Amino acid sequence: ELHGNTNLEICVKCEKEYMRDHHTRNAIHYLDHRTGRMCTVKGCQGALKDTIINFTENLPEKPLEDSESHSKKADLCLAMGSSLRVTPAALMPEEVGRSRSGRLVIVNLQSTPLDHIATLRINALCDNVMVALMKELDTEIPEFRLLRFIRLQRNSSGKKIGISAVDSDDTPLSLFTEVELNGKTQTKEPFIFKVNPKSVNLNVDIRLHFVGNYNEPPLEFSRTVRADDCLTLSTKFNPMNGQWTNPSSNSEMDLSEEKDLVVNDTEGSESSHSPLSNPNPE
């Protein structure tokens, strides 16, 4: 994405990317890209910035280099829904179109400056073209599903349970606006609840409220959590029918590494950092 993504922010130190459920831009000044959030990669704590590219600003170096490299190798370029007027991005399909071995296909309802070098010009909606193309390729278009990972951890004394969200690479995420556990409600990170330590196998009823970029309804589920448990559950959301799958033990992440701990057994010694920067409540 040469011109950035409104929901994507990146760490200025380690370059870890964070795809959010909301627009990341917070800065008032035109050229200020800081979002006010910090990187949650262990030991980093770098400032995060949005990835939006404004007019007069240079494109990010690495994506630009990769795009130019792919363009030089391509024998087909499919330009869909683009005006093909903004450089240097527009130079890439032009390079393919002017190449002896290259073919440029343009899909747009309006004319573009590169129409005259296109091998094929399709005046239609992009979605309609892709449906027809996939049918021709005899390839089914998969339905979109939103995959989420939920972390539940109870400390060794059994006094506290932490609830957070993580990405597929186990990086903490901020997804919840409100968390309910057995009738108790919290609206601010870290979501850490005090529970009865005498309940060895504690049954918890959980209700999660999301930022709602995909209009997700609250997710409700129940689990039994033992002292010193660290559970990572996966669930999928279908935006077409507005339904979640029942959270299940995750099999799509590598959880072999031991997790760091955030909540101590000592009373009142909760970390001042969000559990999303260190998600395990011990």
Tab-separated table of C-alpha atoms in Angstrom:
chain	number	residue	atom	x	y	z
A	1	GLU	CA	0.000	0.000	0.000
A	2	LEU	CA	2.157	2.793	-1.323
A	3	HIS	CA	-0.037	5.591	-0.020
A	4	GLY	CA	-0.626	4.109	3.419
A	5	ASN	CA	-3.664	2.793	5.236
A	6	THR	CA	-5.908	4.808	7.540
A	7	ASN	CA	-6.096	1.888	10.001
A	8	LEU	CA	-2.409	0.990	9.992
A	9	GLU	CA	0.265	2.426	12.271
A	10	ILE	CA	3.932	1.528	12.562
A	11	CYS	CA	6.638	1.751	15.216
A	12	VAL	CA	9.357	4.298	14.442
A	13	LYS	CA	11.965	2.088	16.163
A	14	CYS	CA	11.340	-1.572	15.297
A	15	GLU	CA	8.897	-0.979	12.399
A	16	LYS	CA	6.320	-3.396	13.824
A	17	GLU	CA	2.980	-2.784	12.086
A	18	TYR	CA	-0.355	-2.576	13.903
A	19	MET	CA	-3.610	-2.976	11.985
A	20	ARG	CA	-6.329	-1.336	14.079
A	21	ASP	CA	-10.107	-1.489	14.168
A	22	HIS	CA	-10.219	2.292	13.918
A	23	HIS	CA	-8.542	5.201	12.145
A	24	THR	CA	-5.114	5.709	13.663
A	25	ARG	CA	-4.525	9.363	12.847
A	26	ASN	CA	-4.643	11.661	15.878
A	27	ALA	CA	-2.259	14.452	14.917
A	28	ILE	CA	-3.584	17.935	14.250
A	29	HIS	CA	-0.634	19.260	12.262
A	30	TYR	CA	-0.531	18.226	8.610
A	31	LEU	CA	2.952	16.700	8.750
A	32	ASP	CA	2.740	15.233	12.260
A	33	HIS	CA	2.063	11.494	12.101
A	34	ARG	CA	2.442	10.480	15.752
A	35	THR	CA	-0.635	8.684	17.081
A	36	GLY	CA	0.159	8.965	20.789
A	37	ARG	CA	0.384	5.198	21.218
A	38	MET	CA	3.509	3.181	21.993
A	39	CYS	CA	4.882	-0.064	20.580
A	40	THR	CA	4.023	-3.130	22.664
A	41	VAL	CA	6.873	-5.310	21.417
A	42	LYS	CA	8.897	-6.368	24.444
A	43	GLY	CA	11.801	-3.996	25.105
A	44	CYS	CA	10.877	-1.531	22.351
A	45	GLN	CA	8.430	1.116	23.622
A	46	GLY	CA	8.908	3.110	20.423
A	47	ALA	CA	6.401	5.750	19.364
A	48	LEU	CA	3.786	4.742	16.800
A	49	LYS	CA	2.951	6.812	13.733
A	50	ASP	CA	0.196	6.559	11.151
A	51	THR	CA	1.060	5.452	7.626
A	52	ILE	CA	-0.934	8.034	5.685
A	53	ILE	CA	0.972	9.714	2.852
A	54	ASN	CA	-0.117	13.312	2.345
A	55	PHE	CA	0.515	15.350	-0.775
A	56	THR	CA	4.119	16.675	-0.914
A	57	GLU	CA	5.308	13.767	1.264
A	58	ASN	CA	7.622	11.066	-0.047
A	59	LEU	CA	6.428	7.491	-0.391
A	60	PRO	CA	7.901	4.945	2.052
A	61	GLU	CA	11.227	3.742	0.717
A	62	LYS	CA	10.893	-0.034	1.130
A	63	PRO	CA	7.363	-0.441	-0.356
A	64	LEU	CA	8.363	1.852	-3.223
A	65	GLU	CA	11.490	-0.174	-3.986
A	66	ASP	CA	9.537	-3.434	-3.819
A	67	SER	CA	6.840	-2.073	-6.129
A	68	GLU	CA	9.363	-0.885	-8.694
A	69	SER	CA	11.150	-4.241	-8.565
A	70	HIS	CA	7.927	-6.188	-9.147
A	71	SER	CA	6.956	-3.870	-11.997
A	72	LYS	CA	10.213	-4.559	-13.800
A	73	LYS	CA	9.571	-8.319	-13.565
A	74	ALA	CA	5.860	-8.258	-14.407
A	75	ASP	CA	4.494	-9.428	-17.753
A	76	LEU	CA	0.973	-8.354	-16.755
A	77	CYS	CA	-0.267	-5.377	-14.768
A	78	LEU	CA	-3.921	-5.121	-13.737
A	79	ALA	CA	-4.818	-1.520	-12.822
A	80	MET	CA	-8.251	-1.428	-11.191
A	81	GLY	CA	-10.099	1.679	-10.083
A	82	SER	CA	-7.056	3.932	-10.269
A	83	SER	CA	-6.941	7.280	-12.040
A	84	LEU	CA	-3.322	6.472	-12.973
A	85	ARG	CA	-2.459	10.143	-12.616
A	86	VAL	CA	-0.413	10.226	-9.399
A	87	THR	CA	3.309	9.569	-9.723
A	88	PRO	CA	5.495	7.718	-8.993
A	89	ALA	CA	2.817	5.032	-8.545
A	90	ALA	CA	1.429	5.645	-12.045
A	91	LEU	CA	4.868	5.110	-13.572
A	92	MET	CA	4.807	1.418	-12.677
A	93	PRO	CA	1.828	0.297	-14.797
A	94	GLU	CA	3.118	2.589	-17.527
A	95	GLU	CA	6.446	0.759	-17.497
A	96	VAL	CA	4.677	-2.576	-17.909
A	97	GLY	CA	2.419	-1.215	-20.645
A	98	ARG	CA	5.329	0.131	-22.684
A	99	SER	CA	7.400	-3.023	-22.270
A	100	ARG	CA	7.583	-5.330	-25.294
A	101	SER	CA	6.768	-8.346	-23.146
A	102	GLY	CA	4.322	-6.573	-20.845
A	103	ARG	CA	0.543	-6.282	-20.948
A	104	LEU	CA	-1.454	-3.569	-19.193
A	105	VAL	CA	-5.137	-4.097	-18.391
A	106	ILE	CA	-7.090	-1.096	-17.083
A	107	VAL	CA	-10.441	-1.413	-15.317
A	108	ASN	CA	-12.058	1.974	-14.751
A	109	LEU	CA	-15.341	3.749	-15.419
A	110	GLN	CA	-13.455	6.876	-16.482
A	111	SER	CA	-10.641	7.445	-18.920
A	112	THR	CA	-7.007	7.423	-17.782
A	113	PRO	CA	-3.793	8.860	-19.280
A	114	LEU	CA	-2.573	5.318	-19.978
A	115	ASP	CA	-5.575	4.077	-21.954
A	116	HIS	CA	-3.648	4.377	-25.225
A	117	ILE	CA	-0.987	1.860	-24.157
A	118	ALA	CA	-3.370	-0.628	-22.532
A	119	THR	CA	-3.695	-4.060	-24.110
A	120	LEU	CA	-7.225	-4.267	-22.743
A	121	ARG	CA	-9.468	-1.481	-21.471
A	122	ILE	CA	-12.562	-2.548	-19.456
A	123	ASN	CA	-15.196	0.050	-18.674
A	124	ALA	CA	-16.883	-1.700	-15.728
A	125	LEU	CA	-17.053	-1.962	-11.947
A	126	CYS	CA	-14.025	-3.629	-10.363
A	127	ASP	CA	-16.114	-6.099	-8.339
A	128	ASN	CA	-17.995	-7.275	-11.419
A	129	VAL	CA	-14.761	-7.807	-13.313
A	130	MET	CA	-13.209	-9.814	-10.482
A	131	VAL	CA	-16.277	-12.054	-10.146
A	132	ALA	CA	-16.124	-12.823	-13.862
A	133	LEU	CA	-12.358	-13.346	-13.767
A	134	MET	CA	-12.501	-15.770	-10.836
A	135	LYS	CA	-15.272	-17.692	-12.568
A	136	GLU	CA	-13.134	-17.959	-15.689
A	137	LEU	CA	-10.253	-19.226	-13.535
A	138	ASP	CA	-12.620	-21.732	-11.906
A	139	THR	CA	-11.588	-20.397	-8.506
A	140	GLU	CA	-14.039	-19.831	-5.687
A	141	ILE	CA	-13.945	-16.438	-3.984
A	142	PRO	CA	-13.617	-17.165	-0.244
A	143	GLU	CA	-15.981	-15.390	2.109
A	144	PHE	CA	-14.292	-12.855	4.347
A	145	ARG	CA	-13.925	-13.845	7.998
A	146	LEU	CA	-12.434	-11.703	10.738
A	147	LEU	CA	-10.072	-13.779	12.896
A	148	ARG	CA	-9.483	-12.677	16.486
A	149	PHE	CA	-7.320	-14.086	19.282
A	150	ILE	CA	-8.271	-13.666	22.937
A	151	ARG	CA	-5.863	-14.158	25.829
A	152	LEU	CA	-7.095	-15.271	29.269
A	153	GLN	CA	-4.609	-15.684	32.080
A	154	ARG	CA	-4.981	-16.301	35.773
A	155	ASN	CA	-2.044	-15.700	38.093
A	156	SER	CA	-0.476	-18.453	40.189
A	157	SER	CA	-2.299	-17.443	43.381
A	158	GLY	CA	-5.622	-17.537	41.540
A	159	LYS	CA	-6.522	-14.026	42.712
A	160	LYS	CA	-6.627	-12.269	39.349
A	161	ILE	CA	-7.608	-12.885	35.741
A	162	GLY	CA	-6.383	-10.760	32.848
A	163	ILE	CA	-8.205	-10.501	29.523
A	164	SER	CA	-6.593	-9.074	26.398
A	165	ALA	CA	-6.361	-9.475	22.636
A	166	VAL	CA	-3.312	-10.504	20.630
A	167	ASP	CA	-2.400	-10.607	16.963
A	168	SER	CA	-1.551	-13.791	15.070
A	169	ASP	CA	2.143	-13.239	15.889
A	170	ASP	CA	1.247	-12.852	19.597
A	171	THR	CA	1.736	-9.082	19.597
A	172	PRO	CA	-0.785	-7.407	21.950
A	173	LEU	CA	-3.678	-5.509	20.362
A	174	SER	CA	-6.213	-2.992	21.620
A	175	LEU	CA	-9.581	-4.353	20.499
A	176	PHE	CA	-11.940	-4.024	23.452
A	177	THR	CA	-13.802	-0.956	24.670
A	178	GLU	CA	-15.412	-2.832	27.549
A	179	VAL	CA	-14.955	-6.221	29.206
A	180	GLU	CA	-17.400	-7.970	31.535
A	181	LEU	CA	-16.487	-10.922	33.741
A	182	ASN	CA	-19.051	-12.565	36.032
A	183	GLY	CA	-21.093	-9.385	36.247
A	184	LYS	CA	-18.140	-7.037	36.827
A	185	THR	CA	-17.393	-4.435	34.155
A	186	GLN	CA	-14.206	-2.615	33.173
A	187	THR	CA	-13.950	0.041	30.471
A	188	LYS	CA	-10.231	0.781	30.496
A	189	GLU	CA	-7.088	-1.227	29.900
A	190	PRO	CA	-5.636	-3.189	31.578
A	191	PHE	CA	-8.640	-5.488	31.935
A	192	ILE	CA	-7.652	-7.302	35.130
A	193	PHE	CA	-10.280	-8.700	37.490
A	194	LYS	CA	-9.956	-9.861	41.088
A	195	VAL	CA	-11.520	-13.285	41.602
A	196	ASN	CA	-11.971	-15.789	44.417
A	197	PRO	CA	-8.639	-17.625	44.865
A	198	LYS	CA	-10.428	-20.497	46.626
A	199	SER	CA	-12.152	-21.459	43.376
A	200	VAL	CA	-9.528	-23.751	41.902
A	201	ASN	CA	-11.536	-24.384	38.741
A	202	LEU	CA	-13.192	-21.004	38.282
A	203	ASN	CA	-16.110	-20.770	35.865
A	204	VAL	CA	-16.187	-17.352	34.219
A	205	ASP	CA	-18.817	-15.749	31.996
A	206	ILE	CA	-17.205	-13.208	29.684
A	207	ARG	CA	-18.702	-10.521	27.467
A	208	LEU	CA	-16.397	-8.556	25.156
A	209	HIS	CA	-17.312	-5.235	23.515
A	210	PHE	CA	-15.284	-4.320	20.436
A	211	VAL	CA	-14.274	-1.040	18.820
A	212	GLY	CA	-16.609	-2.097	16.034
A	213	ASN	CA	-14.878	-1.289	12.778
A	214	TYR	CA	-16.828	-4.208	11.286
A	215	ASN	CA	-19.954	-3.542	13.377
A	216	GLU	CA	-19.188	-6.560	15.539
A	217	PRO	CA	-21.736	-7.283	18.267
A	218	PRO	CA	-20.497	-8.203	21.765
A	219	LEU	CA	-19.013	-11.681	22.069
A	220	GLU	CA	-20.241	-13.810	24.971
A	221	PHE	CA	-18.690	-17.082	26.112
A	222	SER	CA	-17.862	-19.104	29.230
A	223	ARG	CA	-14.675	-20.847	30.296
A	224	THR	CA	-13.171	-22.673	33.249
A	225	VAL	CA	-9.876	-21.104	34.303
A	226	ARG	CA	-7.454	-22.633	36.786
A	227	ALA	CA	-4.678	-20.909	38.709
A	228	ASP	CA	-1.629	-20.257	36.509
A	229	ASP	CA	-3.616	-20.913	33.324
A	230	CYS	CA	-2.729	-19.063	30.119
A	231	LEU	CA	-5.383	-19.656	27.480
A	232	THR	CA	-5.369	-18.265	23.953
A	233	LEU	CA	-8.685	-18.666	22.169
A	234	SER	CA	-9.539	-18.010	18.541
A	235	THR	CA	-12.866	-16.877	17.146
A	236	LYS	CA	-14.097	-15.802	13.726
A	237	PHE	CA	-16.640	-13.131	12.859
A	238	ASN	CA	-18.836	-13.297	9.770
A	239	PRO	CA	-19.726	-9.714	8.762
A	240	MET	CA	-22.373	-11.015	6.366
A	241	ASN	CA	-24.586	-12.429	9.126
A	242	GLY	CA	-23.094	-10.619	12.124
A	243	GLN	CA	-22.246	-13.789	14.029
A	244	TRP	CA	-19.209	-14.959	15.983
A	245	THR	CA	-18.021	-18.540	16.220
A	246	ASN	CA	-17.695	-20.002	19.696
A	247	PRO	CA	-14.132	-19.252	20.918
A	248	SER	CA	-11.970	-22.357	20.871
A	249	SER	CA	-8.439	-23.238	21.910
A	250	ASN	CA	-6.224	-21.691	19.307
A	251	SER	CA	-4.357	-23.801	16.771
A	252	GLU	CA	-3.327	-20.989	14.430
A	253	MET	CA	-0.596	-19.390	16.548
A	254	ASP	CA	2.805	-20.515	17.756
A	255	LEU	CA	2.462	-20.291	21.531
A	256	SER	CA	5.488	-22.399	22.372
A	257	GLU	CA	7.433	-19.509	23.904
A	258	GLU	CA	6.894	-18.741	27.564
A	259	LYS	CA	4.949	-15.532	28.087
A	260	ASP	CA	6.009	-12.594	30.223
A	261	LEU	CA	3.874	-11.760	33.232
A	262	VAL	CA	2.122	-8.516	34.067
A	263	VAL	CA	0.117	-8.938	37.290
A	264	ASN	CA	1.934	-9.912	40.458
A	265	ASP	CA	0.498	-11.926	43.322
A	266	THR	CA	1.349	-9.099	45.716
A	267	GLU	CA	-1.789	-7.104	46.446
A	268	GLY	CA	-1.856	-3.749	44.694
A	269	SER	CA	1.185	-4.473	42.559
A	270	GLU	CA	-0.480	-4.461	39.165
A	271	SER	CA	1.771	-3.260	36.398
A	272	SER	CA	1.432	0.376	35.407
A	273	HIS	CA	1.619	-0.772	31.803
A	274	SER	CA	-1.333	-2.084	29.871
A	275	PRO	CA	-1.526	-5.892	29.786
A	276	LEU	CA	-1.559	-5.381	26.066
A	277	SER	CA	2.108	-4.504	26.310
A	278	ASN	CA	2.735	-7.606	28.384
A	279	PRO	CA	-0.453	-9.626	28.355
A	280	ASN	CA	0.004	-12.318	30.990
A	281	PRO	CA	-1.409	-11.529	34.440
A	282	GLU	CA	1.131	-12.970	36.851
